[in-house]
Short mmCIF file of C-alpha atoms in Angstrom, two decimals:
data_model
loop_
_atom_site.label_atom_id
_atom_site.label_comp_id
_atom_site.label_asym_id
_atom_site.label_seq_id
_atom_site.Cartn_x
_atom_site.Cartn_y
_atom_site.Cartn_z
CA MET P 1 -49.87 75.75 30.33
CA ALA P 2 -52.33 75.88 27.45
CA SER P 3 -56.01 75.50 28.19
CA ILE P 4 -58.37 73.25 26.28
CA ASP P 5 -61.31 75.02 24.70
CA GLN P 6 -64.37 72.87 25.12
CA SER P 7 -66.82 75.53 23.95
CA ASN P 8 -66.90 74.38 20.33
CA VAL P 9 -67.19 70.69 20.99
CA ALA P 10 -70.68 69.49 20.21
CA HIS P 11 -72.05 65.98 20.51
CA GLY P 12 -69.98 63.85 18.20
CA GLY P 13 -67.04 66.32 18.21
CA THR P 14 -65.52 65.55 14.84
CA LEU P 15 -69.00 65.24 13.36
CA ASP P 16 -69.88 68.89 14.00
CA PRO P 17 -69.05 71.00 10.91
CA GLU P 18 -68.66 74.13 13.01
CA GLY P 19 -66.84 72.52 15.96
CA ASN P 20 -63.19 72.05 16.86
CA ALA P 21 -62.43 68.54 15.65
CA LEU P 22 -59.32 68.13 17.81
CA ASN P 23 -60.74 68.92 21.26
CA PRO P 24 -61.21 65.94 23.63
CA VAL P 25 -64.75 64.65 23.99
CA GLY P 26 -66.43 64.88 27.37
CA ALA P 27 -68.04 62.11 29.38
CA ASP P 28 -71.48 63.14 28.12
CA GLU P 29 -70.32 62.60 24.54
CA LYS P 30 -69.05 59.03 25.06
CA THR P 31 -72.30 57.46 23.95
CA TRP P 32 -71.27 54.82 21.40
CA GLY P 33 -72.21 51.28 22.38
CA TRP P 34 -70.75 48.08 20.95
CA PHE P 35 -73.15 48.13 17.99
CA ALA P 36 -71.88 51.52 16.84
CA ILE P 37 -68.34 50.14 16.78
CA PHE P 38 -69.60 46.98 15.09
CA ASN P 39 -71.30 49.09 12.43
CA ILE P 40 -68.06 50.87 11.52
CA TRP P 41 -66.48 47.56 10.57
CA ALA P 42 -69.62 46.19 8.91
CA ASN P 43 -69.74 49.09 6.49
CA ASP P 44 -65.96 49.23 6.05
CA VAL P 45 -65.81 45.56 5.08
CA GLN P 46 -68.87 45.84 2.85
CA SER P 47 -67.64 48.60 0.55
CA LEU P 48 -67.42 47.90 -3.17
CA PHE P 49 -63.68 48.44 -3.09
CA GLY P 50 -63.40 45.95 -0.23
CA TYR P 51 -65.30 43.35 -2.26
CA SER P 52 -63.14 43.94 -5.34
CA LEU P 53 -60.00 43.64 -3.25
CA VAL P 54 -61.16 40.41 -1.58
CA ALA P 55 -62.26 38.91 -4.90
CA SER P 56 -59.02 39.90 -6.64
CA LEU P 57 -57.00 38.18 -3.91
CA PHE P 58 -58.68 34.85 -4.67
CA ILE P 59 -57.57 35.23 -8.28
CA SER P 60 -54.17 36.93 -7.96
CA PHE P 61 -52.48 34.46 -5.65
CA GLY P 62 -53.82 31.26 -7.22
CA VAL P 63 -54.70 29.56 -3.95
CA GLY P 64 -57.64 27.36 -3.05
CA GLY P 65 -60.83 28.95 -1.78
CA TRP P 66 -60.40 27.62 1.75
CA THR P 67 -56.83 28.95 1.94
CA ALA P 68 -57.99 32.40 0.88
CA PHE P 69 -60.88 32.24 3.34
CA ALA P 70 -58.61 31.23 6.24
CA ALA P 71 -56.20 34.04 5.39
CA LEU P 72 -58.97 36.63 5.47
CA ILE P 73 -60.21 35.44 8.88
CA THR P 74 -56.66 35.48 10.26
CA ALA P 75 -56.25 39.04 9.03
CA GLY P 76 -59.52 40.04 10.73
CA LEU P 77 -58.37 38.65 14.10
CA PHE P 78 -54.99 40.36 13.79
CA VAL P 79 -56.56 43.72 12.92
CA MET P 80 -58.93 43.37 15.90
CA TRP P 81 -55.93 43.00 18.22
CA MET P 82 -54.20 46.01 16.67
CA VAL P 83 -57.18 48.38 16.87
CA ASN P 84 -57.73 47.43 20.51
CA LEU P 85 -54.17 48.62 21.15
CA SER P 86 -54.39 51.82 19.11
CA GLY P 87 -57.90 52.73 20.28
CA ALA P 88 -57.25 52.47 24.02
CA ALA P 89 -55.77 55.97 24.41
CA GLY P 90 -58.60 57.53 22.44
CA GLU P 91 -61.19 55.80 24.64
CA LYS P 92 -59.40 56.70 27.86
CA TYR P 93 -58.63 60.36 27.15
CA GLY P 94 -61.25 61.20 24.51
CA ILE P 95 -58.58 62.40 22.06
CA PRO P 96 -58.39 61.99 18.26
CA TYR P 97 -55.48 60.47 16.39
CA PRO P 98 -53.61 63.74 15.54
CA VAL P 99 -53.53 64.63 19.24
CA PHE P 100 -52.55 61.11 20.35
CA ALA P 101 -49.59 61.26 17.94
CA ARG P 102 -48.25 64.36 19.76
CA ALA P 103 -47.15 62.22 22.70
CA SER P 104 -44.59 60.32 20.59
CA LEU P 105 -43.68 62.69 17.74
CA GLY P 106 -44.15 66.06 19.43
CA THR P 107 -46.77 68.78 19.21
CA GLN P 108 -45.46 69.85 15.80
CA GLY P 109 -44.01 66.52 14.73
CA ALA P 110 -47.46 64.96 15.00
CA LYS P 111 -48.33 66.85 11.82
CA LEU P 112 -46.21 64.29 9.94
CA PRO P 113 -48.26 61.19 10.83
CA ALA P 114 -51.47 63.25 10.68
CA ILE P 115 -50.83 64.39 7.11
CA LEU P 116 -49.65 60.91 6.12
CA ARG P 117 -52.93 59.49 7.41
CA ALA P 118 -54.80 62.31 5.69
CA THR P 119 -53.05 61.49 2.42
CA VAL P 120 -54.12 57.86 2.69
CA ALA P 121 -57.65 58.94 3.62
CA VAL P 122 -57.88 61.36 0.69
CA PHE P 123 -56.76 58.59 -1.68
CA TRP P 124 -59.33 56.12 -0.34
CA TYR P 125 -61.96 58.85 -0.33
CA GLY P 126 -61.46 59.47 -4.04
CA VAL P 127 -61.40 55.77 -4.86
CA GLN P 128 -64.56 55.10 -2.86
CA VAL P 129 -66.34 57.99 -4.59
CA TYR P 130 -65.59 56.26 -7.89
CA PHE P 131 -66.73 52.83 -6.64
CA ALA P 132 -69.94 54.31 -5.21
CA SER P 133 -70.57 55.94 -8.60
CA THR P 134 -70.51 52.50 -10.27
CA ALA P 135 -73.55 51.62 -8.18
CA VAL P 136 -75.36 54.75 -9.38
CA ALA P 137 -74.39 53.94 -12.97
CA LEU P 138 -75.81 50.45 -12.45
CA LEU P 139 -79.04 51.99 -11.18
CA ILE P 140 -79.33 54.29 -14.22
CA ARG P 141 -78.63 51.44 -16.66
CA SER P 142 -81.07 49.10 -14.87
CA ILE P 143 -83.88 51.64 -15.12
CA THR P 144 -83.19 53.17 -18.57
CA GLY P 145 -81.44 50.34 -20.40
CA ALA P 146 -78.94 52.89 -21.75
CA SER P 147 -75.37 51.80 -22.54
CA GLY P 148 -73.53 55.04 -21.80
CA GLY P 149 -71.95 55.85 -25.15
CA VAL P 150 -68.35 56.78 -25.95
CA GLU P 151 -65.74 56.43 -23.19
CA ILE P 152 -63.65 59.37 -21.97
CA LEU P 153 -60.76 58.46 -19.66
CA GLY P 154 -62.26 55.00 -19.26
CA LEU P 155 -65.74 56.23 -18.30
CA THR P 156 -68.87 56.58 -20.40
CA GLY P 157 -71.22 59.54 -20.21
CA ILE P 158 -73.43 57.71 -17.71
CA ASP P 159 -70.35 56.84 -15.67
CA TRP P 160 -69.22 60.47 -15.54
CA ILE P 161 -72.69 61.73 -14.64
CA SER P 162 -72.89 59.11 -11.88
CA PHE P 163 -69.43 60.04 -10.59
CA LEU P 164 -70.26 63.75 -10.39
CA ILE P 165 -73.59 63.01 -8.69
CA VAL P 166 -71.86 60.92 -6.00
CA TRP P 167 -69.07 63.48 -5.60
CA GLY P 168 -71.59 66.29 -5.11
CA PHE P 169 -73.72 64.16 -2.79
CA HIS P 170 -70.74 63.73 -0.44
CA ILE P 171 -70.31 67.51 -0.27
CA VAL P 172 -73.98 68.04 0.54
CA ILE P 173 -73.83 65.47 3.35
CA PHE P 174 -70.74 66.79 5.13
CA TRP P 175 -71.86 70.39 4.65
CA ARG P 176 -75.12 69.67 6.45
CA GLY P 177 -73.48 67.69 9.24
CA MET P 178 -72.31 64.15 9.75
CA ASN P 179 -75.37 63.10 11.75
CA TRP P 180 -76.94 62.21 8.40
CA VAL P 181 -74.26 59.56 7.92
CA GLU P 182 -75.35 57.68 11.04
CA THR P 183 -78.59 56.77 9.26
CA PHE P 184 -76.61 55.35 6.34
CA LEU P 185 -74.46 53.27 8.68
CA ASN P 186 -77.37 51.87 10.65
CA ILE P 187 -79.46 50.91 7.62
CA ALA P 188 -77.00 50.08 4.86
CA GLY P 189 -75.12 47.22 6.54
CA PRO P 190 -77.98 44.70 6.87
CA PHE P 191 -79.35 45.51 3.41
CA VAL P 192 -75.97 44.97 1.75
CA TYR P 193 -75.79 41.49 3.29
CA LEU P 194 -79.33 40.76 2.11
CA VAL P 195 -78.44 41.75 -1.44
CA MET P 196 -75.24 39.67 -1.40
CA ILE P 197 -77.14 36.64 -0.08
CA GLY P 198 -79.74 37.16 -2.79
CA LEU P 199 -77.00 37.32 -5.43
CA VAL P 200 -75.47 34.07 -4.14
CA ILE P 201 -78.90 32.38 -4.36
CA VAL P 202 -79.32 33.56 -7.97
CA LEU P 203 -75.84 32.29 -8.90
CA TRP P 204 -76.48 29.01 -7.04
CA GLN P 205 -79.58 28.40 -9.13
CA ARG P 206 -77.85 29.24 -12.39
CA SER P 207 -74.78 27.12 -11.62
CA ASP P 208 -76.89 23.93 -11.26
CA GLY P 209 -75.57 23.28 -7.76
CA GLN P 210 -71.90 23.56 -8.75
CA LEU P 211 -71.26 26.73 -6.77
CA LEU P 212 -69.70 25.13 -3.67
CA SER P 213 -67.42 22.77 -5.55
CA ALA P 214 -66.34 25.58 -7.85
CA THR P 215 -65.59 27.85 -4.93
CA ALA P 216 -63.35 25.23 -3.31
CA SER P 217 -61.37 24.44 -6.44
CA ILE P 218 -61.76 26.92 -9.26
CA PHE P 219 -58.98 29.23 -8.10
CA ALA P 220 -56.65 26.46 -7.01
CA ASN P 221 -53.31 26.07 -8.75
CA PRO P 222 -53.15 22.54 -10.28
CA GLU P 223 -49.45 22.53 -9.53
CA GLY P 224 -49.91 24.00 -6.08
CA THR P 225 -47.95 22.72 -3.12
CA PHE P 226 -48.04 23.35 0.59
CA TRP P 227 -45.39 26.03 0.08
CA THR P 228 -47.29 27.88 -2.67
CA GLU P 229 -50.50 27.79 -0.61
CA PHE P 230 -48.59 29.05 2.42
CA LYS P 231 -47.03 31.89 0.44
CA GLY P 232 -50.44 32.84 -0.91
CA PHE P 233 -51.89 32.68 2.60
CA THR P 234 -49.27 35.04 4.05
CA ALA P 235 -49.53 37.41 1.10
CA ILE P 236 -53.31 37.68 1.48
CA VAL P 237 -53.01 38.25 5.24
CA GLY P 238 -50.44 40.97 4.63
CA THR P 239 -52.49 42.68 1.94
CA MET P 240 -55.66 42.71 4.07
CA VAL P 241 -53.78 44.01 7.10
CA ALA P 242 -52.40 46.78 4.89
CA TYR P 243 -55.96 47.49 3.66
CA PHE P 244 -57.09 48.13 7.24
CA ALA P 245 -53.82 49.82 8.27
CA ALA P 246 -55.18 53.32 7.78
CA VAL P 247 -58.09 52.70 10.16
CA MET P 248 -55.85 50.86 12.62
CA ILE P 249 -53.56 53.82 13.07
CA ASN P 250 -56.31 56.39 13.65
CA PHE P 251 -58.87 54.22 15.43
CA SER P 252 -58.80 56.62 18.37
CA ASP P 253 -60.83 58.97 16.12
CA PHE P 254 -63.71 56.52 16.70
CA SER P 255 -62.89 54.79 19.99
CA ARG P 256 -63.00 58.11 21.87
CA TYR P 257 -66.80 58.01 21.53
CA ALA P 258 -67.07 54.50 23.05
CA LYS P 259 -68.73 54.28 26.46
CA ASP P 260 -65.76 52.39 27.91
CA ASN P 261 -62.87 50.10 26.98
CA ARG P 262 -64.97 46.95 27.33
CA THR P 263 -67.55 48.36 24.92
CA MET P 264 -64.82 49.17 22.40
CA LYS P 265 -63.35 45.66 22.57
CA LEU P 266 -66.75 43.99 22.33
CA GLY P 267 -67.62 46.07 19.27
CA ASN P 268 -64.30 45.17 17.64
CA LEU P 269 -64.76 41.47 18.45
CA ALA P 270 -68.23 41.40 16.93
CA GLY P 271 -67.33 43.75 14.12
CA LEU P 272 -64.09 42.39 12.70
CA PRO P 273 -63.99 38.55 12.83
CA PHE P 274 -67.74 38.16 12.33
CA ASN P 275 -67.95 40.55 9.39
CA MET P 276 -64.82 39.11 7.81
CA ILE P 277 -66.24 35.59 8.09
CA LEU P 278 -69.64 36.50 6.62
CA PHE P 279 -68.45 38.96 3.99
CA SER P 280 -65.51 36.82 2.85
CA ALA P 281 -67.75 33.75 2.54
CA LEU P 282 -70.28 35.67 0.46
CA ALA P 283 -67.57 37.26 -1.69
CA LEU P 284 -65.90 33.88 -2.25
CA LEU P 285 -69.20 32.20 -3.16
CA THR P 286 -70.19 35.07 -5.45
CA THR P 287 -66.85 35.16 -7.25
CA GLY P 288 -66.84 31.37 -7.64
CA GLY P 289 -70.45 31.30 -8.81
CA ALA P 290 -69.80 34.05 -11.36
CA ALA P 291 -66.84 32.09 -12.74
CA VAL P 292 -69.10 29.05 -13.28
CA VAL P 293 -72.11 30.90 -14.68
CA PHE P 294 -70.37 33.52 -16.82
CA GLY P 295 -67.05 31.80 -17.46
CA GLU P 296 -65.11 34.80 -16.17
CA GLU P 297 -63.44 35.75 -12.91
CA ILE P 298 -65.37 38.96 -12.16
CA ILE P 299 -64.26 41.03 -9.16
CA ASN P 300 -66.84 43.85 -9.29
CA PRO P 301 -70.24 42.84 -7.83
CA THR P 302 -72.07 45.51 -9.85
CA GLU P 303 -70.91 43.81 -13.06
CA ILE P 304 -72.15 40.46 -11.74
CA VAL P 305 -75.54 41.99 -10.92
CA GLU P 306 -75.74 43.48 -14.41
CA ARG P 307 -75.15 40.06 -15.96
CA THR P 308 -78.05 38.51 -14.04
CA ASP P 309 -80.41 40.64 -16.18
CA SER P 310 -82.65 41.24 -13.15
CA VAL P 311 -83.87 44.82 -13.07
CA LEU P 312 -85.24 44.48 -9.54
CA LEU P 313 -82.00 43.00 -8.19
CA GLY P 314 -80.03 45.65 -10.06
CA VAL P 315 -82.00 48.51 -8.51
CA ILE P 316 -81.85 47.09 -4.98
CA ALA P 317 -78.14 46.30 -5.28
CA ALA P 318 -77.33 49.75 -6.64
CA ILE P 319 -79.09 51.53 -3.79
CA THR P 320 -77.60 49.39 -1.04
CA PHE P 321 -74.03 49.35 -2.35
CA PHE P 322 -74.23 53.09 -2.86
CA ALA P 323 -75.46 53.66 0.70
CA ALA P 324 -72.81 51.42 2.27
CA THR P 325 -69.93 52.90 0.29
CA VAL P 326 -70.95 56.51 0.90
CA GLY P 327 -71.53 55.90 4.59
CA ILE P 328 -68.16 54.34 5.36
CA ASN P 329 -66.39 56.78 3.04
CA LEU P 330 -67.62 59.77 5.02
CA VAL P 331 -66.72 58.19 8.36
CA ALA P 332 -63.55 56.15 7.76
CA ASN P 333 -61.99 58.36 5.10
CA PHE P 334 -63.53 61.80 5.31
CA ILE P 335 -63.04 62.38 9.05
CA PRO P 336 -59.33 61.35 9.13
CA ALA P 337 -58.64 63.43 6.03
CA VAL P 338 -60.33 66.51 7.46
CA ASN P 339 -58.67 66.07 10.88
CA GLY P 340 -55.25 65.72 9.28
CA ILE P 341 -55.66 68.71 6.98
CA ALA P 342 -57.18 70.89 9.72
CA ASN P 343 -54.31 69.93 12.05
CA LEU P 344 -51.85 71.67 9.72
CA ALA P 345 -53.31 75.07 10.62
CA PRO P 346 -56.33 74.66 12.93
CA GLU P 347 -56.73 78.42 13.34
CA LYS P 348 -57.09 78.91 9.56
CA ILE P 349 -58.58 75.69 8.17
CA SER P 350 -62.12 75.03 9.36
CA PHE P 351 -63.91 71.69 9.19
CA ARG P 352 -65.82 72.72 6.08
CA LYS P 353 -62.78 74.22 4.36
CA ALA P 354 -60.80 71.04 5.00
CA GLY P 355 -63.78 69.09 3.62
CA LEU P 356 -63.73 71.07 0.39
CA ILE P 357 -59.97 70.51 0.02
CA THR P 358 -60.55 66.80 0.49
CA SER P 359 -63.33 66.83 -2.10
CA ILE P 360 -61.15 68.52 -4.73
CA PHE P 361 -58.49 65.84 -4.36
CA ALA P 362 -61.21 63.17 -4.52
CA LEU P 363 -62.46 64.61 -7.81
CA VAL P 364 -59.02 64.11 -9.39
CA ILE P 365 -58.26 60.70 -7.84
CA GLY P 366 -61.68 59.22 -8.53
CA GLY P 367 -61.86 60.68 -12.02
CA PHE P 368 -58.54 59.15 -13.06
CA TRP P 369 -58.94 55.89 -11.13
CA ASN P 370 -60.36 53.77 -13.92
CA SER P 371 -58.13 55.05 -16.73
CA PHE P 372 -54.81 55.50 -15.00
CA ILE P 373 -54.40 54.94 -11.26
CA SER P 374 -55.92 51.46 -11.08
CA GLN P 375 -53.55 50.23 -13.80
CA PHE P 376 -50.79 50.02 -11.21
CA GLY P 377 -52.68 47.22 -9.43
CA ILE P 378 -54.84 47.32 -6.32
CA SER P 379 -52.53 45.23 -4.15
CA GLY P 380 -49.49 47.40 -4.88
CA PHE P 381 -51.27 50.57 -3.79
CA VAL P 382 -52.71 49.00 -0.64
CA ASN P 383 -49.40 47.49 0.43
CA THR P 384 -47.40 50.67 -0.24
CA LEU P 385 -49.76 52.91 1.72
CA GLY P 386 -49.84 50.41 4.57
CA ALA P 387 -46.05 50.16 4.60
CA VAL P 388 -45.67 53.94 4.95
CA LEU P 389 -48.05 54.09 7.90
CA ALA P 390 -46.76 50.98 9.66
CA PRO P 391 -43.71 52.53 11.44
CA ILE P 392 -45.89 55.31 12.89
CA PHE P 393 -48.17 52.68 14.39
CA GLY P 394 -45.24 50.87 16.01
CA ILE P 395 -43.78 54.10 17.39
CA MET P 396 -47.08 55.23 18.90
CA ILE P 397 -47.82 51.85 20.50
CA VAL P 398 -44.33 51.48 22.01
CA ASP P 399 -44.40 55.04 23.30
CA TYR P 400 -47.83 54.71 24.92
CA TYR P 401 -47.53 51.22 26.42
CA LEU P 402 -43.82 50.74 27.14
CA HIS P 403 -42.53 54.26 27.71
CA ARG P 404 -45.51 56.06 29.24
CA LYS P 405 -47.28 53.09 30.84
CA GLU P 406 -50.62 54.25 29.38
CA GLN P 407 -50.40 57.63 31.16
CA LEU P 408 -50.71 60.92 29.24
CA SER P 409 -50.95 64.56 30.30
CA GLU P 410 -54.00 65.90 28.51
CA ALA P 411 -53.09 69.54 29.11
CA ASP P 412 -49.59 69.07 27.65
CA LEU P 413 -51.03 67.39 24.57
CA TYR P 414 -52.76 70.68 23.79
CA ASN P 415 -49.87 72.94 24.81
CA MET P 416 -48.36 73.93 21.45
CA GLU P 417 -45.69 76.18 22.96
CA GLY P 418 -44.16 74.01 25.68
CA GLY P 419 -44.85 71.06 27.93
CA ILE P 420 -43.44 67.55 28.02
CA TYR P 421 -44.52 66.75 24.45
CA HIS P 422 -42.90 69.81 22.88
CA PHE P 423 -39.44 68.17 22.66
CA ASP P 424 -37.15 70.19 20.31
CA ASN P 425 -39.30 73.01 18.88
CA GLY P 426 -42.24 70.65 18.82
CA TRP P 427 -40.44 67.76 17.11
CA ASN P 428 -39.25 64.49 18.62
CA GLY P 429 -36.23 63.92 16.39
CA ARG P 430 -35.69 60.37 17.61
CA ALA P 431 -39.19 59.33 16.58
CA VAL P 432 -38.74 60.94 13.15
CA LYS P 433 -35.45 59.06 12.64
CA ALA P 434 -37.03 55.76 13.65
CA PHE P 435 -39.90 56.41 11.23
CA GLY P 436 -37.57 57.24 8.34
CA VAL P 437 -35.39 54.14 8.67
CA ALA P 438 -38.31 51.75 9.16
CA ALA P 439 -40.42 53.26 6.36
CA VAL P 440 -37.64 52.88 3.76
CA PHE P 441 -37.27 49.21 4.57
CA SER P 442 -40.98 48.40 4.76
CA VAL P 443 -41.73 50.14 1.44
CA ALA P 444 -38.77 48.30 -0.13
CA THR P 445 -40.46 44.99 0.69
CA VAL P 446 -43.28 46.02 -1.67
CA TRP P 447 -41.28 47.20 -4.68
CA VAL P 448 -37.75 45.73 -4.56
CA PRO P 449 -37.71 42.26 -6.19
CA TRP P 450 -35.00 41.02 -3.81
CA PHE P 451 -37.44 41.54 -0.90
CA ALA P 452 -40.36 39.86 -2.70
CA VAL P 453 -40.38 36.97 -0.22
CA LEU P 454 -41.27 39.48 2.51
CA SER P 455 -44.07 41.25 0.61
CA GLY P 456 -46.82 39.67 2.71
CA PHE P 457 -45.21 40.92 5.89
CA ASN P 458 -44.39 44.52 4.91
CA TRP P 459 -46.86 46.14 7.31
CA VAL P 460 -45.83 43.99 10.25
CA ILE P 461 -42.15 44.50 9.47
CA GLY P 462 -42.60 48.25 9.28
CA ALA P 463 -44.51 48.43 12.56
CA ILE P 464 -42.03 46.22 14.42
CA LEU P 465 -39.01 48.07 13.02
CA GLY P 466 -40.47 51.46 13.86
CA GLY P 467 -41.28 50.38 17.41
CA VAL P 468 -37.97 48.58 18.05
CA ILE P 469 -35.79 51.40 16.68
CA TYR P 470 -37.76 54.02 18.58
CA HIS P 471 -37.56 52.05 21.80
CA ALA P 472 -33.80 51.64 21.41
CA ILE P 473 -33.03 55.32 20.85
CA ALA P 474 -35.75 57.07 22.84
CA LYS P 475 -36.49 55.08 25.99
CA ASP P 476 -34.27 57.35 28.12
CA GLN P 477 -36.00 60.61 27.16
CA VAL P 478 -39.55 59.84 28.29
CA LYS P 479 -41.31 61.83 30.99
CA VAL P 480 -44.76 60.52 31.82
#
């Protein structure tokens, strides 16, 4: 039976650039309290991409402000429930997501969900690098007054300089060690809220008190009915669930550092519903206020700040949005990407090498985001990526709770040559079949017009299908 090498695991396991990211954390490393968990969600919700997504949902589905707001809160509560389920094994056994997946898909088969999650993480990583660079560009323009000049691939010279600065900054941070990111997470969250509140106050003043009434009605469809509002509600819930799907599936990467299960759940309770309520309210008020003041439905907060013509607000906003986006990007996207890539060949791909691979992909994705990738539509990308991951989530949850009764053999999880999780040459064929069937259907709900009525439920459908099919064909093979 394979042994587990604990010698390379430093405090924060996955945060050590020289350590083995996949080893289980020890009791002395489980130091995260509820506020650390809360802070993950605060920064994740606060990212510039998150704001743009939330704001675009108000506009895209043509529903009233209160309907959109209620949908976002519902999504937050649902995600909280899901991450409590997916994070329990990580908290209990101290294992990361790629190792947790071995129990259901096999010691080799787990590479499939790990690389899928890494692919999603690499995509978000590149997108967030671009969005963080817009904050730096805002800072440069606020200070210098420069316009940026001719556009190349949708970006001006200032935009490209800002993008490369942010891209390089990420490399410097992860190369030195992820402990630097903790400072970003602890400081950025409160300041981002302060800036957003300040922006709402500015828009309130300039809208002559019309901000609240505009927020409640400006995005409403004059011909809207209960059915159209309901369809918009479900579509927004589905899109936001898909947005968080990547973190939901690998939440054990973070929960394994929690002091105990109660701490994890408390952090999720405070972190998800509360942040969704506050952030969604501020985003809704800001978007509504901008529509009144500027006569346009603007979904990027940096553009709104630019239009206020306040140099001080522009500088403060640029710094805080940059800090929040970089912080959550390194934690929520960088770590899963590196873990997934390193899991392909852990003896050959080190933490730093996997980080450089991730950065190269981010350079391409972020560089082409504005001119090409974003033209496909934000919601389509989010829903498709969520649909692909959904069956894996369902399979893992059914396997852990129904088949194994929350009991895993830690030694067998790390035995790559045999053991109860080796199945057929390391692959659990039944889990792979369940994933394939469910993924085809859930992705079809995003792109096939005939399934358009189900588009708001694609992630849930995929997860349920994956879990149900897996349970039906694999319940007799399980050995706890």
